[in-house]
Amino acid sequence: MNFETVKQNLISRGYTVSCFETATEAADYLDAAIDQKTVGMGGSVTLGQMNIYDLLSAHNQVYNHARPAEGQTPGDIFPLAAQAQIYLSSVNGLAETGEIVNIDGNCNRISAICFGHEKVYLVVGKNKLAPDYDAALWRARNIAAPKNAKRLNKNTPCAKEADRCYNCQSPERICRALSVFWEKPRACAFEIVLIDEELGY
Ligand code: SF4
């Protein structure tokens, strides 16, 4: 995939951008760039497929609520991840025009990517790209969220077929808040890591 358009639009909105052919190359890059830091992670299929937690845990203190240490609960991990020097996440939709869209249920991820770190890395497979903001929002609502609801075995109408959003009011609804970055948030450095492979939802 040619990332040139989205790369230039992200740079014009204040982000640093790096591009990789494969997830393995991107994982090696992150493993070299992040060393002796505290690192927070949100729930992310992309980062899981890249084995980022295990790679970084060998030489960083990584906080991931899906991997709590002995005696800790996910609730113990959320604030530690939110205060880490580095934070890693993927996105639910990336517009080629540069807007970044995320939907969250616990909202730990969308709050943590906004503020409070030295640097945030957003790791994005090519399947997350959409032509413009409306298409990125549609993708986040109708592709990413239903697939995540199905993966998490939620009792929601979208989880059966993961075919579309039904705008449910289920108690198990995973879509509870929307985050849109129009421009890079001011208070910390951001790097968008683009990967020419399909990763996550
Ligand atoms: S709002 Fe409900 S139906 Fe729509 S994607 Fe989220 S959980 Fe599924």
mmCIF file of C-alpha atoms and ligand atoms in Angstrom:
data_model
loop_
_atom_site.group_PDB
_atom_site.id
_atom_site.type_symbol
_atom_site.label_atom_id
_atom_site.label_comp_id
_atom_site.label_asym_id
_atom_site.label_seq_id
_atom_site.Cartn_x
_atom_site.Cartn_y
_atom_site.Cartn_z
ATOM 1 C CA MET A 1 0.000 0.000 0.000
ATOM 2 C CA ASN A 2 1.180 3.526 -0.692
ATOM 3 C CA PHE A 3 1.040 5.375 2.636
ATOM 4 C CA GLU A 4 2.337 8.644 1.153
ATOM 5 C CA THR A 5 -0.992 10.548 1.269
ATOM 6 C CA VAL A 6 -1.904 9.601 4.827
ATOM 7 C CA LYS A 7 1.703 10.053 5.923
ATOM 8 C CA GLN A 8 1.828 13.627 4.613
ATOM 9 C CA ASN A 9 -1.564 14.465 6.102
ATOM 10 C CA LEU A 10 -0.534 13.087 9.505
ATOM 11 C CA ILE A 11 2.734 15.045 9.405
ATOM 12 C CA SER A 12 0.807 18.218 8.560
ATOM 13 C CA ARG A 13 -1.335 17.599 11.678
ATOM 14 C CA GLY A 14 1.775 17.403 13.887
ATOM 15 C CA TYR A 15 2.566 13.704 14.116
ATOM 16 C CA THR A 16 5.794 11.839 13.504
ATOM 17 C CA VAL A 17 5.153 8.937 11.120
ATOM 18 C CA SER A 18 7.087 5.751 10.432
ATOM 19 C CA CYS A 19 6.176 3.144 7.804
ATOM 20 C CA PHE A 20 6.973 -0.564 7.668
ATOM 21 C CA GLU A 21 6.350 -3.390 5.230
ATOM 22 C CA THR A 22 5.754 -5.984 7.932
ATOM 23 C CA ALA A 23 4.562 -6.223 11.532
ATOM 24 C CA THR A 24 7.827 -7.953 12.426
ATOM 25 C CA GLU A 25 9.857 -4.970 11.227
ATOM 26 C CA ALA A 26 7.603 -2.587 13.148
ATOM 27 C CA ALA A 27 7.851 -4.690 16.309
ATOM 28 C CA ASP A 28 11.649 -4.713 16.058
ATOM 29 C CA TYR A 29 11.607 -0.937 15.639
ATOM 30 C CA LEU A 30 9.451 -0.414 18.744
ATOM 31 C CA ASP A 31 11.532 -2.904 20.708
ATOM 32 C CA ALA A 32 14.661 -0.875 19.938
ATOM 33 C CA ALA A 33 13.049 2.542 20.452
ATOM 34 C CA ILE A 34 11.454 1.852 23.859
ATOM 35 C CA ASP A 35 13.986 0.868 26.506
ATOM 36 C CA GLN A 36 14.089 1.147 30.308
ATOM 37 C CA LYS A 37 10.731 2.926 30.410
ATOM 38 C CA THR A 38 7.385 2.452 32.065
ATOM 39 C CA VAL A 39 4.963 1.494 29.301
ATOM 40 C CA GLY A 40 1.159 1.413 29.295
ATOM 41 C CA MET A 41 -0.922 -0.548 26.818
ATOM 42 C CA GLY A 42 -4.613 -0.614 26.032
ATOM 43 C CA GLY A 43 -6.493 -3.662 24.894
ATOM 44 C CA SER A 44 -5.307 -4.188 21.327
ATOM 45 C CA VAL A 45 -5.487 -7.150 18.981
ATOM 46 C CA THR A 46 -2.856 -5.451 16.806
ATOM 47 C CA LEU A 47 -0.317 -5.206 19.634
ATOM 48 C CA GLY A 48 -1.140 -8.779 20.663
ATOM 49 C CA GLN A 49 -0.484 -10.088 17.149
ATOM 50 C CA MET A 50 2.871 -8.269 17.236
ATOM 51 C CA ASN A 51 3.806 -9.796 20.616
ATOM 52 C CA ILE A 52 4.635 -6.314 21.875
ATOM 53 C CA TYR A 53 3.949 -7.046 25.547
ATOM 54 C CA ASP A 54 6.485 -9.869 25.717
ATOM 55 C CA LEU A 55 9.081 -8.028 23.628
ATOM 56 C CA LEU A 56 8.981 -4.849 25.700
ATOM 57 C CA SER A 57 8.593 -6.590 29.064
ATOM 58 C CA ALA A 58 12.106 -7.994 28.673
ATOM 59 C CA HIS A 59 13.599 -4.518 29.217
ATOM 60 C CA ASN A 60 10.761 -2.215 30.309
ATOM 61 C CA GLN A 61 8.062 -2.153 33.011
ATOM 62 C CA VAL A 62 4.914 -2.793 30.990
ATOM 63 C CA TYR A 63 1.385 -2.301 32.329
ATOM 64 C CA ASN A 64 -1.372 -4.118 30.447
ATOM 65 C CA HIS A 65 -4.673 -4.797 32.228
ATOM 66 C CA ALA A 66 -5.013 -8.023 30.224
ATOM 67 C CA ARG A 67 -1.775 -9.267 31.795
ATOM 68 C CA PRO A 68 -2.033 -8.341 35.486
ATOM 69 C CA ALA A 69 0.804 -9.405 37.729
ATOM 70 C CA GLU A 70 0.237 -11.893 40.545
ATOM 71 C CA GLY A 71 -2.203 -10.405 43.050
ATOM 72 C CA GLN A 72 -3.228 -7.504 40.800
ATOM 73 C CA THR A 73 -6.584 -6.893 39.135
ATOM 74 C CA PRO A 74 -7.178 -5.110 35.817
ATOM 75 C CA GLY A 75 -8.485 -2.198 37.897
ATOM 76 C CA ASP A 76 -5.070 -1.937 39.562
ATOM 77 C CA ILE A 77 -3.377 -1.737 36.167
ATOM 78 C CA PHE A 78 -5.473 1.001 34.506
ATOM 79 C CA PRO A 79 -4.018 3.927 36.513
ATOM 80 C CA LEU A 80 -0.471 2.572 36.221
ATOM 81 C CA ALA A 81 -0.814 2.345 32.440
ATOM 82 C CA ALA A 82 -2.347 5.826 32.336
ATOM 83 C CA GLN A 83 0.683 7.284 34.142
ATOM 84 C CA ALA A 84 3.376 5.417 32.211
ATOM 85 C CA GLN A 85 6.118 7.281 30.342
ATOM 86 C CA ILE A 86 5.163 5.581 27.071
ATOM 87 C CA TYR A 87 1.701 4.498 25.912
ATOM 88 C CA LEU A 88 0.902 2.143 23.035
ATOM 89 C CA SER A 89 -2.394 1.562 21.293
ATOM 90 C CA SER A 90 -3.815 0.893 17.884
ATOM 91 C CA VAL A 91 -6.774 2.819 16.429
ATOM 92 C CA ASN A 92 -10.243 1.852 15.190
ATOM 93 C CA GLY A 93 -10.154 4.056 12.119
ATOM 94 C CA LEU A 94 -7.547 6.250 10.436
ATOM 95 C CA ALA A 95 -8.712 8.669 7.766
ATOM 96 C CA GLU A 96 -6.317 9.225 4.895
ATOM 97 C CA THR A 97 -7.037 12.903 5.546
ATOM 98 C CA GLY A 98 -5.417 12.453 8.989
ATOM 99 C CA GLU A 99 -8.222 12.167 11.557
ATOM 100 C CA ILE A 100 -7.816 9.348 14.101
ATOM 101 C CA VAL A 101 -10.944 7.623 15.481
ATOM 102 C CA ASN A 102 -11.287 5.367 18.515
ATOM 103 C CA ILE A 103 -14.291 3.892 20.328
ATOM 104 C CA ASP A 104 -14.014 2.512 23.842
ATOM 105 C CA GLY A 105 -16.025 0.767 26.533
ATOM 106 C CA ASN A 106 -13.953 1.077 29.709
ATOM 107 C CA CYS A 107 -12.497 4.246 28.175
ATOM 108 C CA ASN A 108 -9.076 3.601 29.673
ATOM 109 C CA ARG A 109 -7.582 3.560 26.194
ATOM 110 C CA ILE A 110 -9.181 6.695 24.791
ATOM 111 C CA SER A 111 -8.374 8.645 27.942
ATOM 112 C CA ALA A 112 -4.792 7.364 28.139
ATOM 113 C CA ILE A 113 -3.909 8.248 24.549
ATOM 114 C CA CYS A 114 -4.878 11.888 25.081
ATOM 115 C CA PHE A 115 -2.530 13.093 27.814
ATOM 116 C CA GLY A 116 0.121 12.350 30.401
ATOM 117 C CA HIS A 117 2.953 10.538 28.636
ATOM 118 C CA GLU A 118 6.349 11.379 27.171
ATOM 119 C CA LYS A 119 5.259 9.731 23.958
ATOM 120 C CA VAL A 120 2.327 7.826 22.512
ATOM 121 C CA TYR A 121 2.741 5.295 19.697
ATOM 122 C CA LEU A 122 -0.349 4.444 17.643
ATOM 123 C CA VAL A 123 0.275 1.266 15.638
ATOM 124 C CA VAL A 124 -1.919 0.919 12.552
ATOM 125 C CA GLY A 125 -2.316 -1.905 10.036
ATOM 126 C CA LYS A 126 -3.446 -1.010 6.515
ATOM 127 C CA ASN A 127 -6.958 -2.382 7.132
ATOM 128 C CA LYS A 128 -7.649 0.534 9.514
ATOM 129 C CA LEU A 129 -7.388 3.124 6.768
ATOM 130 C CA ALA A 130 -10.459 4.818 5.307
ATOM 131 C CA PRO A 131 -10.690 7.585 2.707
ATOM 132 C CA ASP A 132 -11.976 10.365 4.979
ATOM 133 C CA TYR A 133 -13.279 11.121 8.462
ATOM 134 C CA ASP A 134 -16.854 9.927 7.816
ATOM 135 C CA ALA A 135 -15.558 6.633 6.436
ATOM 136 C CA ALA A 136 -13.145 6.206 9.362
ATOM 137 C CA LEU A 137 -15.988 6.764 11.830
ATOM 138 C CA TRP A 138 -18.195 4.327 9.897
ATOM 139 C CA ARG A 139 -15.392 1.783 9.974
ATOM 140 C CA ALA A 140 -14.865 2.172 13.721
ATOM 141 C CA ARG A 141 -18.598 1.725 14.409
ATOM 142 C CA ASN A 142 -19.493 -0.966 11.865
ATOM 143 C CA ILE A 143 -16.332 -3.039 11.476
ATOM 144 C CA ALA A 144 -14.016 -2.624 14.471
ATOM 145 C CA ALA A 145 -16.635 -2.508 17.228
ATOM 146 C CA PRO A 146 -18.768 -5.484 16.090
ATOM 147 C CA LYS A 147 -15.664 -7.627 15.566
ATOM 148 C CA ASN A 148 -14.431 -6.721 19.040
ATOM 149 C CA ALA A 149 -17.861 -7.447 20.531
ATOM 150 C CA LYS A 150 -17.782 -10.865 18.888
ATOM 151 C CA ARG A 151 -14.202 -11.509 20.051
ATOM 152 C CA LEU A 152 -15.163 -10.578 23.606
ATOM 153 C CA ASN A 153 -18.292 -12.778 23.400
ATOM 154 C CA LYS A 154 -20.586 -9.906 24.352
ATOM 155 C CA ASN A 155 -24.346 -10.245 24.503
ATOM 156 C CA THR A 156 -24.982 -7.570 21.870
ATOM 157 C CA PRO A 157 -26.823 -7.797 18.525
ATOM 158 C CA CYS A 158 -23.621 -7.110 16.574
ATOM 159 C CA ALA A 159 -21.699 -9.951 18.198
ATOM 160 C CA LYS A 160 -23.532 -12.783 16.426
ATOM 161 C CA GLU A 161 -22.377 -12.020 12.885
ATOM 162 C CA ALA A 162 -20.072 -9.022 13.453
ATOM 163 C CA ASP A 163 -21.830 -7.602 10.411
ATOM 164 C CA ARG A 164 -22.666 -4.048 11.492
ATOM 165 C CA CYS A 165 -23.511 -1.829 14.431
ATOM 166 C CA TYR A 166 -27.111 -1.986 15.632
ATOM 167 C CA ASN A 167 -26.681 1.066 17.898
ATOM 168 C CA CYS A 168 -27.785 -1.114 20.763
ATOM 169 C CA GLN A 169 -28.570 -0.160 24.324
ATOM 170 C CA SER A 170 -27.424 -3.490 25.638
ATOM 171 C CA PRO A 171 -25.936 -3.571 29.148
ATOM 172 C CA GLU A 172 -22.922 -5.206 27.459
ATOM 173 C CA ARG A 173 -22.557 -2.468 24.829
ATOM 174 C CA ILE A 174 -18.822 -1.924 24.288
ATOM 175 C CA CYS A 175 -19.240 1.421 22.480
ATOM 176 C CA ARG A 176 -19.525 3.999 25.226
ATOM 177 C CA ALA A 177 -17.314 6.869 24.111
ATOM 178 C CA LEU A 178 -15.799 8.208 20.922
ATOM 179 C CA SER A 179 -12.405 9.880 20.563
ATOM 180 C CA VAL A 180 -11.434 11.852 17.466
ATOM 181 C CA PHE A 181 -8.025 13.434 17.094
ATOM 182 C CA TRP A 182 -8.308 16.280 14.600
ATOM 183 C CA GLU A 183 -4.693 17.293 15.265
ATOM 184 C CA LYS A 184 -1.930 15.930 17.470
ATOM 185 C CA PRO A 185 -2.736 16.631 21.132
ATOM 186 C CA ARG A 186 -0.297 19.308 22.332
ATOM 187 C CA ALA A 187 1.200 17.940 25.517
ATOM 188 C CA CYS A 188 3.118 14.866 24.397
ATOM 189 C CA ALA A 189 4.950 13.432 21.409
ATOM 190 C CA PHE A 190 3.046 11.121 19.068
ATOM 191 C CA GLU A 191 4.322 8.662 16.502
ATOM 192 C CA ILE A 192 1.993 6.883 14.109
ATOM 193 C CA VAL A 193 3.433 3.525 13.045
ATOM 194 C CA LEU A 194 1.930 2.454 9.704
ATOM 195 C CA ILE A 195 2.247 -1.197 8.686
ATOM 196 C CA ASP A 196 1.501 -2.619 5.251
ATOM 197 C CA GLU A 197 -0.251 -5.688 6.679
ATOM 198 C CA GLU A 198 -3.753 -6.364 8.001
ATOM 199 C CA LEU A 199 -3.639 -6.261 11.791
ATOM 200 C CA GLY A 200 -6.371 -6.261 14.400
ATOM 201 C CA TYR A 201 -9.874 -5.044 13.655
HETATM 202 S S1 SF4 B 1 -23.258 0.024 19.794
HETATM 203 FE FE1 SF4 B 1 -23.924 -2.079 20.327
HETATM 204 S S2 SF4 B 1 -24.480 -3.004 18.354
HETATM 205 FE FE2 SF4 B 1 -23.207 -1.186 17.883
HETATM 206 S S3 SF4 B 1 -21.149 -2.042 17.687
HETATM 207 FE FE3 SF4 B 1 -21.394 -1.253 19.782
HETATM 208 S S4 SF4 B 1 -21.997 -3.061 20.984
HETATM 209 FE FE4 SF4 B 1 -22.344 -3.551 18.810
#
